[in-house]
Amino acid sequence: PYGTSTVWNRIGTNRWVSDAYVLTGHSGYIPGVPRC
């Protein structure tokens, strides 16, 4: 949906995050993204 990564990792019950977020902590171009 964001076009940044096709890989998603399960971080909790019904919670998924793009692999790009998992590796960098943020998308790399949106430093204002809140961390859960």
Coordinates of C-alpha atoms in Angstrom, one line a residue:
P1 CA 0.0 0.0 0.0
Y2 CA 2.9 2.4 0.6
G3 CA 5.0 1.1 -2.3
T4 CA 8.1 0.9 0.0
S5 CA 8.2 -2.8 0.7
T6 CA 6.2 -6.0 -0.2
V7 CA 7.5 -7.8 2.9
W8 CA 5.4 -7.6 6.1
N9 CA 6.4 -8.8 9.5
R10 CA 3.9 -9.8 12.3
I11 CA 4.8 -7.8 15.3
G12 CA 1.8 -8.7 17.4
T13 CA -1.8 -10.0 17.4
N14 CA -3.4 -8.7 14.2
R15 CA -0.5 -6.2 14.0
W16 CA 1.7 -6.1 10.9
V17 CA 4.5 -3.8 9.8
S18 CA 6.4 -3.3 6.6
D19 CA 9.8 -4.9 6.5
A20 CA 11.2 -1.4 5.7
Y21 CA 9.9 -0.1 9.1
V22 CA 11.3 -3.1 10.9
L23 CA 14.8 -2.6 9.5
T24 CA 15.1 1.1 9.8
G25 CA 12.6 2.1 12.5
H26 CA 10.9 4.3 9.9
S27 CA 10.3 4.3 6.2
G28 CA 13.5 6.3 5.6
Y29 CA 11.8 9.3 4.2
I30 CA 9.1 9.9 6.8
P31 CA 11.1 10.6 10.1
G32 CA 7.8 11.8 11.7
V33 CA 6.2 8.3 11.7
P34 CA 5.1 7.4 15.2
R35 CA 6.5 4.3 16.8
C36 CA 4.1 1.8 18.3

